CSV table of C-alpha atoms and ligand atoms in Angstrom, one decimal:
chain,number,residue,atom,x,y,z
A,4,UNK,CA,-1.0,-15.8,20.8
A,5,UNK,CA,-4.8,-16.1,21.0
A,6,UNK,CA,-6.8,-17.6,18.2
A,7,UNK,CA,-8.6,-15.3,15.7
A,8,UNK,CA,-12.3,-14.8,16.2
A,9,UNK,CA,-12.7,-14.1,12.5
A,10,UNK,CA,-14.0,-17.1,10.4
A,11,UNK,CA,-13.9,-17.6,6.6
A,12,UNK,CA,-17.0,-18.6,4.8
A,13,UNK,CA,-14.8,-20.4,2.2
A,14,UNK,CA,-12.2,-23.2,2.7
A,15,UNK,CA,-8.9,-21.6,1.8
A,16,UNK,CA,-7.4,-25.1,1.3
A,17,UNK,CA,-10.0,-26.1,-1.3
A,18,UNK,CA,-9.2,-26.4,-5.0
A,19,UNK,CA,-11.0,-24.2,-7.5
A,20,UNK,CA,-12.3,-20.6,-7.4
A,21,UNK,CA,-14.2,-19.6,-4.3
A,22,UNK,CA,-15.6,-16.3,-3.4
A,23,UNK,CA,-16.7,-15.6,0.2
A,24,UNK,CA,-16.3,-13.5,3.3
A,25,UNK,CA,-14.1,-13.2,6.3
A,26,UNK,CA,-16.7,-12.7,9.0
A,27,UNK,CA,-15.8,-10.1,11.6
A,28,UNK,CA,-18.0,-10.2,14.7
A,29,UNK,CA,-18.6,-6.7,16.1
A,30,UNK,CA,-22.0,-5.8,17.5
A,31,UNK,CA,-23.0,-2.2,16.8
A,32,UNK,CA,-26.2,-0.4,15.6
A,33,UNK,CA,-25.6,-1.3,11.9
A,34,UNK,CA,-24.9,-5.0,12.6
A,35,UNK,CA,-26.1,-5.9,16.1
A,36,UNK,CA,-26.1,-9.7,15.7
A,37,UNK,CA,-24.5,-10.5,12.3
A,38,UNK,CA,-21.0,-10.0,11.1
A,39,UNK,CA,-19.1,-7.3,9.1
A,40,UNK,CA,-18.0,-9.0,5.8
A,41,UNK,CA,-14.5,-8.7,4.4
A,42,UNK,CA,-14.7,-10.3,1.0
A,43,UNK,CA,-12.0,-12.9,0.2
A,44,UNK,CA,-11.4,-14.8,-3.1
A,45,UNK,CA,-9.3,-18.0,-3.4
A,46,UNK,CA,-8.1,-19.3,-6.7
A,47,UNK,CA,-6.3,-22.6,-6.3
A,48,UNK,CA,-5.0,-25.3,-8.6
A,49,UNK,CA,-2.6,-28.0,-7.6
A,50,UNK,CA,0.6,-27.6,-5.6
A,51,UNK,CA,2.7,-24.4,-5.9
A,52,UNK,CA,3.4,-21.1,-4.3
A,53,UNK,CA,0.7,-19.1,-2.5
A,54,UNK,CA,0.4,-15.4,-3.2
A,55,UNK,CA,-1.6,-13.0,-1.0
A,56,UNK,CA,-3.0,-9.8,-2.6
A,57,UNK,CA,-4.5,-7.1,-0.5
A,58,UNK,CA,-6.2,-3.8,-1.5
A,59,UNK,CA,-8.3,-1.4,0.6
A,60,UNK,CA,-6.1,-1.5,3.7
A,61,UNK,CA,-6.9,2.2,3.5
A,62,UNK,CA,-10.4,2.8,2.4
A,63,UNK,CA,-9.9,5.8,0.1
A,64,UNK,CA,-7.3,4.2,-2.2
A,65,UNK,CA,-9.1,2.6,-5.2
A,66,UNK,CA,-6.5,1.9,-8.0
A,67,UNK,CA,-5.3,-1.3,-6.4
A,68,UNK,CA,-8.7,-2.7,-5.5
A,69,UNK,CA,-9.8,-2.0,-9.1
A,70,UNK,CA,-6.9,-4.0,-10.6
A,71,UNK,CA,-7.6,-6.8,-8.1
A,72,UNK,CA,-11.2,-7.0,-9.1
A,73,UNK,CA,-10.2,-7.2,-12.7
A,74,UNK,CA,-8.1,-10.2,-11.7
A,75,UNK,CA,-11.0,-11.7,-9.7
A,76,UNK,CA,-13.1,-11.5,-12.9
A,77,UNK,CA,-10.5,-13.0,-15.2
A,78,UNK,CA,-8.2,-15.4,-13.4
A,79,UNK,CA,-9.3,-19.0,-13.5
A,80,UNK,CA,-7.8,-22.1,-11.7
A,81,UNK,CA,-6.8,-23.6,-15.0
A,82,UNK,CA,-4.5,-20.6,-15.6
A,83,UNK,CA,-2.4,-21.3,-12.5
A,84,UNK,CA,-0.4,-23.7,-10.4
A,85,UNK,CA,-0.5,-22.8,-6.8
A,86,UNK,CA,-2.9,-20.3,-5.2
A,87,UNK,CA,-3.9,-16.7,-5.3
A,88,UNK,CA,-5.8,-15.3,-2.4
A,89,UNK,CA,-7.2,-11.9,-3.0
A,90,UNK,CA,-8.7,-9.5,-0.4
A,91,UNK,CA,-9.7,-6.4,-2.5
A,92,UNK,CA,-11.0,-4.4,0.5
A,93,UNK,CA,-9.0,-5.5,3.6
A,94,UNK,CA,-10.6,-2.7,5.7
A,95,UNK,CA,-14.0,-3.1,4.0
A,96,UNK,CA,-15.8,-0.8,6.5
A,97,UNK,CA,-13.4,1.9,5.6
A,98,UNK,CA,-13.7,1.2,1.8
A,99,UNK,CA,-17.5,1.5,2.0
A,100,UNK,CA,-17.0,4.9,3.7
A,101,UNK,CA,-14.2,6.0,1.2
A,102,UNK,CA,-12.3,6.7,4.4
A,103,UNK,CA,-8.6,6.1,5.2
A,104,UNK,CA,-9.5,4.8,8.7
A,105,UNK,CA,-12.4,2.6,9.8
A,106,UNK,CA,-15.6,4.4,10.7
A,107,UNK,CA,-16.3,1.6,13.2
A,108,UNK,CA,-13.4,2.3,15.5
A,109,UNK,CA,-11.5,5.2,14.0
A,110,UNK,CA,-8.4,3.0,13.4
A,111,UNK,CA,-5.8,2.9,10.6
A,112,UNK,CA,-5.4,-0.7,9.7
A,113,UNK,CA,-1.8,-0.1,8.5
A,114,UNK,CA,-0.9,1.0,12.1
A,115,UNK,CA,-2.8,-1.8,13.8
A,116,UNK,CA,-0.5,-4.8,13.4
A,117,UNK,CA,0.0,-7.3,15.0
A,118,UNK,CA,-3.6,-6.7,16.0
A,119,UNK,CA,-5.7,-8.1,18.7
A,120,UNK,CA,-8.4,-10.9,18.4
A,121,UNK,CA,-10.3,-9.3,21.3
A,122,UNK,CA,-10.0,-5.7,20.0
A,123,UNK,CA,-12.2,-3.7,17.6
A,124,UNK,CA,-12.8,-4.6,14.0
A,125,UNK,CA,-9.6,-3.1,12.7
A,126,UNK,CA,-7.5,-4.9,15.3
A,127,UNK,CA,-9.3,-8.2,14.6
A,128,UNK,CA,-8.6,-7.9,10.9
A,129,UNK,CA,-4.9,-7.2,11.5
A,130,UNK,CA,-4.6,-10.1,13.8
A,131,UNK,CA,-6.3,-12.5,11.3
A,132,UNK,CA,-3.8,-11.4,8.5
A,133,UNK,CA,-0.8,-11.8,10.8
A,134,UNK,CA,-1.8,-15.2,12.3
A,135,UNK,CA,-3.9,-16.9,9.6
A,136,UNK,CA,-3.1,-15.5,6.2
A,137,UNK,CA,0.6,-14.6,6.2
A,138,UNK,CA,1.6,-18.0,7.5
A,139,UNK,CA,-0.1,-19.6,4.5
A,140,UNK,CA,1.7,-17.6,2.0
A,141,UNK,CA,5.0,-17.5,0.0
A,142,UNK,CA,4.6,-13.9,-1.1
A,143,UNK,CA,2.3,-10.9,-0.5
A,144,UNK,CA,1.5,-7.5,-1.9
A,145,UNK,CA,-0.5,-4.7,-0.3
A,146,UNK,CA,-1.7,-2.1,-2.9
A,147,UNK,CA,-1.8,1.4,-1.6
A,148,UNK,CA,-2.1,4.8,-3.2
A,149,UNK,CA,-2.1,8.4,-1.9
A,150,UNK,CA,-5.8,8.4,-1.1
A,151,UNK,CA,-7.8,11.6,-0.9
A,152,UNK,CA,-5.0,13.4,0.9
A,153,UNK,CA,-2.0,13.0,-1.4
A,154,UNK,CA,-0.6,11.8,-4.8
A,155,UNK,CA,2.3,9.5,-5.2
A,156,UNK,CA,4.6,8.9,-8.2
A,157,UNK,CA,3.6,5.2,-8.8
A,158,UNK,CA,6.2,3.0,-7.0
A,159,UNK,CA,6.7,-0.3,-5.2
A,160,UNK,CA,7.8,-0.4,-1.6
A,161,UNK,CA,10.3,-3.0,-0.3
A,162,UNK,CA,11.2,-3.3,3.4
A,163,UNK,CA,14.9,-3.3,4.2
A,164,UNK,CA,14.9,-6.2,6.6
A,165,UNK,CA,17.8,-7.3,8.9
A,166,UNK,CA,17.4,-10.6,7.2
A,167,UNK,CA,19.5,-10.0,4.1
A,168,UNK,CA,18.0,-12.9,2.1
A,169,UNK,CA,14.5,-11.6,2.8
A,170,UNK,CA,15.4,-8.1,1.8
A,171,UNK,CA,16.8,-9.5,-1.5
A,172,UNK,CA,13.6,-11.3,-2.1
A,173,UNK,CA,11.6,-8.2,-1.4
A,174,UNK,CA,13.7,-6.3,-4.0
A,175,UNK,CA,13.2,-9.1,-6.5
A,176,UNK,CA,9.4,-8.9,-6.0
A,177,UNK,CA,9.5,-5.1,-6.4
A,178,UNK,CA,11.5,-5.4,-9.6
A,179,UNK,CA,9.1,-8.1,-10.9
A,180,UNK,CA,6.1,-5.8,-10.5
A,181,UNK,CA,7.7,-3.6,-13.2
A,182,UNK,CA,7.3,0.0,-12.0
A,183,UNK,CA,10.5,2.0,-12.6
A,184,UNK,CA,10.7,3.3,-9.0
A,185,UNK,CA,11.3,1.4,-5.8
A,186,UNK,CA,10.9,3.0,-2.4
A,187,UNK,CA,13.1,1.3,0.2
A,188,UNK,CA,11.4,1.2,3.6
A,189,UNK,CA,14.2,1.5,6.1
A,190,UNK,CA,14.4,3.0,9.6
A,191,UNK,CA,11.3,5.1,9.0
A,192,UNK,CA,9.0,2.1,8.4
A,193,UNK,CA,6.3,1.7,11.1
A,194,UNK,CA,6.4,-1.6,13.0
A,195,UNK,CA,2.6,-1.6,13.0
A,196,UNK,CA,2.3,-1.9,9.2
A,197,UNK,CA,1.4,-4.9,7.1
A,198,UNK,CA,5.0,-4.8,5.7
A,199,UNK,CA,6.3,-5.2,9.2
A,200,UNK,CA,3.9,-8.1,9.8
A,201,UNK,CA,5.3,-9.8,6.7
A,202,UNK,CA,8.8,-9.2,7.9
A,203,UNK,CA,7.9,-10.9,11.3
A,204,UNK,CA,6.4,-13.8,9.4
A,205,UNK,CA,9.5,-14.1,7.1
A,206,UNK,CA,7.3,-13.7,4.0
A,207,UNK,CA,8.6,-11.7,1.0
A,208,UNK,CA,6.3,-8.8,0.5
A,209,UNK,CA,6.0,-5.5,-1.3
A,210,UNK,CA,3.5,-2.7,-1.1
A,211,UNK,CA,2.7,0.0,-3.7
A,212,UNK,CA,1.8,3.6,-3.9
A,213,UNK,CA,-0.3,4.1,-7.0
A,214,UNK,CA,-1.2,7.7,-7.6
A,215,UNK,CA,-4.1,8.9,-5.4
A,216,UNK,CA,-6.6,11.6,-5.1
A,217,UNK,CA,-9.4,9.3,-4.0
A,218,UNK,CA,-10.4,8.1,-7.4
A,219,UNK,CA,-9.1,5.7,-10.1
A,220,UNK,CA,-6.7,6.8,-12.8
A,221,UNK,CA,-7.0,4.5,-15.9
A,222,UNK,CA,-3.4,4.3,-16.9
A,223,UNK,CA,-2.2,3.7,-13.4
A,224,UNK,CA,-4.8,1.0,-12.9
A,225,UNK,CA,-3.8,-0.7,-16.2
A,226,UNK,CA,-0.1,-0.6,-15.1
A,227,UNK,CA,-1.1,-2.1,-11.7
A,228,UNK,CA,-3.1,-4.9,-13.4
A,229,UNK,CA,-0.1,-5.7,-15.6
A,230,UNK,CA,2.2,-5.7,-12.5
A,231,UNK,CA,0.0,-8.2,-10.7
A,232,UNK,CA,0.2,-10.6,-13.6
A,233,UNK,CA,4.0,-10.0,-13.9
A,234,UNK,CA,4.3,-11.1,-10.2
A,235,UNK,CA,2.3,-14.3,-10.8
A,236,UNK,CA,4.6,-15.1,-13.8
A,237,UNK,CA,7.7,-14.3,-11.7
A,238,UNK,CA,6.5,-16.6,-8.9
A,239,UNK,CA,5.7,-19.3,-11.5
A,240,UNK,CA,2.1,-19.4,-10.4
A,241,UNK,CA,0.7,-18.2,-13.7
A,242,UNK,CA,1.0,-20.7,-16.5
A,243,UNK,CA,-0.7,-18.7,-19.2
A,244,UNK,CA,1.5,-16.7,-21.5
A,245,UNK,CA,4.6,-18.1,-19.8
A,246,UNK,CA,7.6,-16.2,-21.2
A,247,UNK,CA,11.1,-15.6,-19.9
A,248,UNK,CA,11.1,-12.9,-17.2
A,249,UNK,CA,13.1,-9.7,-17.8
A,250,UNK,CA,12.8,-7.1,-15.0
A,251,UNK,CA,13.0,-3.5,-16.0
A,252,UNK,CA,15.7,-1.1,-14.9
A,253,UNK,CA,14.6,0.5,-11.7
A,254,UNK,CA,15.5,3.5,-9.6
A,255,UNK,CA,15.6,3.1,-5.8
A,256,UNK,CA,14.8,5.9,-3.3
A,257,UNK,CA,14.5,6.1,0.4
A,258,UNK,CA,13.6,8.6,3.1
A,259,UNK,CA,16.9,9.7,4.5
A,260,UNK,CA,15.5,12.3,6.9
A,261,UNK,CA,12.0,13.5,7.7
A,262,UNK,CA,13.6,17.0,7.6
A,263,UNK,CA,14.0,16.8,3.8
A,264,UNK,CA,10.2,16.8,3.4
A,265,UNK,CA,8.0,19.9,3.5
A,266,UNK,CA,5.3,20.3,6.1
A,267,UNK,CA,2.8,23.2,6.4
A,268,UNK,CA,3.6,25.7,9.1
A,269,UNK,CA,0.3,27.4,8.9
A,270,UNK,CA,-3.4,27.1,7.9
A,271,UNK,CA,-4.3,28.2,4.4
A,272,UNK,CA,-4.4,27.4,0.7
A,273,UNK,CA,-1.3,25.6,-0.6
A,274,UNK,CA,-0.6,27.0,-4.0
A,275,UNK,CA,1.6,24.1,-5.2
A,276,UNK,CA,4.3,24.8,-7.8
A,277,UNK,CA,5.8,21.3,-8.1
A,278,UNK,CA,4.3,17.8,-8.7
A,279,UNK,CA,5.4,14.4,-7.5
A,280,UNK,CA,7.9,12.7,-9.8
A,281,UNK,CA,10.6,15.4,-10.2
A,282,UNK,CA,14.0,16.1,-8.8
A,283,UNK,CA,14.3,19.3,-6.8
A,284,UNK,CA,17.0,21.5,-5.3
A,285,UNK,CA,17.4,23.1,-1.9
A,286,UNK,CA,15.9,26.6,-2.0
A,287,UNK,CA,13.6,25.8,-4.9
A,288,UNK,CA,10.0,27.1,-4.4
A,289,UNK,CA,7.6,24.3,-3.5
A,290,UNK,CA,4.6,26.7,-3.5
A,291,UNK,CA,2.9,29.5,-1.6
A,292,UNK,CA,0.7,29.4,1.5
A,293,UNK,CA,-2.1,32.0,1.0
A,294,UNK,CA,-4.0,33.2,4.1
A,295,UNK,CA,-7.2,33.5,2.2
A,296,UNK,CA,-9.3,33.8,5.4
A,297,UNK,CA,-7.0,36.6,6.7
A,298,UNK,CA,-5.8,38.4,3.5
A,299,UNK,CA,-4.0,41.2,5.3
A,300,UNK,CA,-1.3,38.6,6.1
A,301,UNK,CA,1.1,38.3,3.2
A,302,UNK,CA,1.4,34.9,1.6
A,303,UNK,CA,4.4,32.7,2.6
A,304,UNK,CA,6.9,31.4,0.0
A,305,UNK,CA,7.7,27.8,0.9
A,306,UNK,CA,11.0,26.4,-0.3
A,307,UNK,CA,12.5,22.9,-0.3
A,308,UNK,CA,15.0,22.6,2.5
A,309,UNK,CA,17.2,20.0,0.8
A,310,UNK,CA,18.0,18.5,-2.6
A,311,UNK,CA,16.0,15.4,-3.5
A,312,UNK,CA,13.2,13.8,-5.4
A,313,UNK,CA,9.5,14.5,-4.8
A,314,UNK,CA,7.9,11.1,-4.2
A,315,UNK,CA,4.4,12.6,-3.2
A,316,UNK,CA,2.6,15.9,-3.0
A,317,UNK,CA,-0.4,16.8,-1.0
A,318,UNK,CA,-3.7,16.6,-2.9
A,319,UNK,CA,-5.3,19.1,-0.5
A,320,UNK,CA,-6.0,22.7,-1.4
A,321,UNK,CA,-6.6,24.0,2.2
A,322,UNK,CA,-3.9,22.7,4.4
A,323,UNK,CA,-3.3,22.8,8.2
A,324,UNK,CA,-0.2,23.3,10.2
A,325,UNK,CA,1.6,19.9,10.3
A,326,UNK,CA,0.2,18.6,7.0
A,327,UNK,CA,2.7,16.9,4.7
A,328,UNK,CA,3.0,19.1,1.6
A,329,UNK,CA,5.9,17.4,-0.2
A,330,UNK,CA,7.4,14.0,0.6
A,331,UNK,CA,11.1,14.3,-0.4
A,332,UNK,CA,13.3,11.2,-0.8
A,333,UNK,CA,16.9,10.5,-1.7
A,334,UNK,CA,18.6,8.2,-4.2
A,335,UNK,CA,19.2,4.8,-2.6
A,336,UNK,CA,20.7,3.1,-5.6
A,337,UNK,CA,24.3,3.0,-4.3
A,338,UNK,CA,24.2,1.9,-0.7
A,339,UNK,CA,21.2,-0.2,0.3
A,340,UNK,CA,22.1,-3.7,-0.9
A,341,UNK,CA,25.9,-3.7,-0.4
B,429,ZN,ZN1,-2.5,3.5,2.0
């Protein structure tokens, strides 16, 4: 595989706390001859495990980056043994635009792996993560939320890998983060995601979905910050406040079929009756679709097609045909690890 064209302004092997940029070369009107910066922070002290922490893979999800920046402010080399590498805005051009996808090339970073060193900005970032950062690491986390479009019940995501040992490590990481809900990524996981890149690299990794709506919820961000420190304690990177580690009881869910979810069949206002985080029954009303621009058409009643649990709801008022309205998952507690 070709070498990355991205360079780091800091030496990731150096001891101490270093704040710099990954420099992405991409000549456009905004930056004709310079570089597009993707900030990176390395906190390293002695030998020990290396943890990678990413936020801003999607640029309209701000709870994770907020928690990461709190850690950048607070965590010092003397607190740890090992290394924490933090990239709070992996798709920085998208973060600056509060956009899910990059405004430079229109690409979704979490559908760009394994990337391309000769591609656009998003492809170059994906390639750097897959070939330069993941091989350095012993564990990784990618902090997502629902963004502007949707709202998720806060949960961690663990990939169900063919490698049973790696899957078990993913689950342990998810449990260590401390949220009571784990979403198992099975057959419906996209091979172009960062989770899949970590699977290819054999690196234990979890992602999160932390609320959403395009802003920052204070209690979810506090929970996220606590989860990041719990992970560092679990991995024995964090020396401060070292206590015995007791994972919480968790509930595991998975997407059993896309047909269990609810998608809009028309264009109109979605008058939502249910919020993420609750169990639902087949036939229960999910909401109404109002044809407000064509009011002679009677509103539609939208029902859930299957029993399940609402993991996420759309955050949109006006929806279009094909939009996800309700993401419905099933209990996975009994059959995923056996
Ligand atoms: Zn996301």
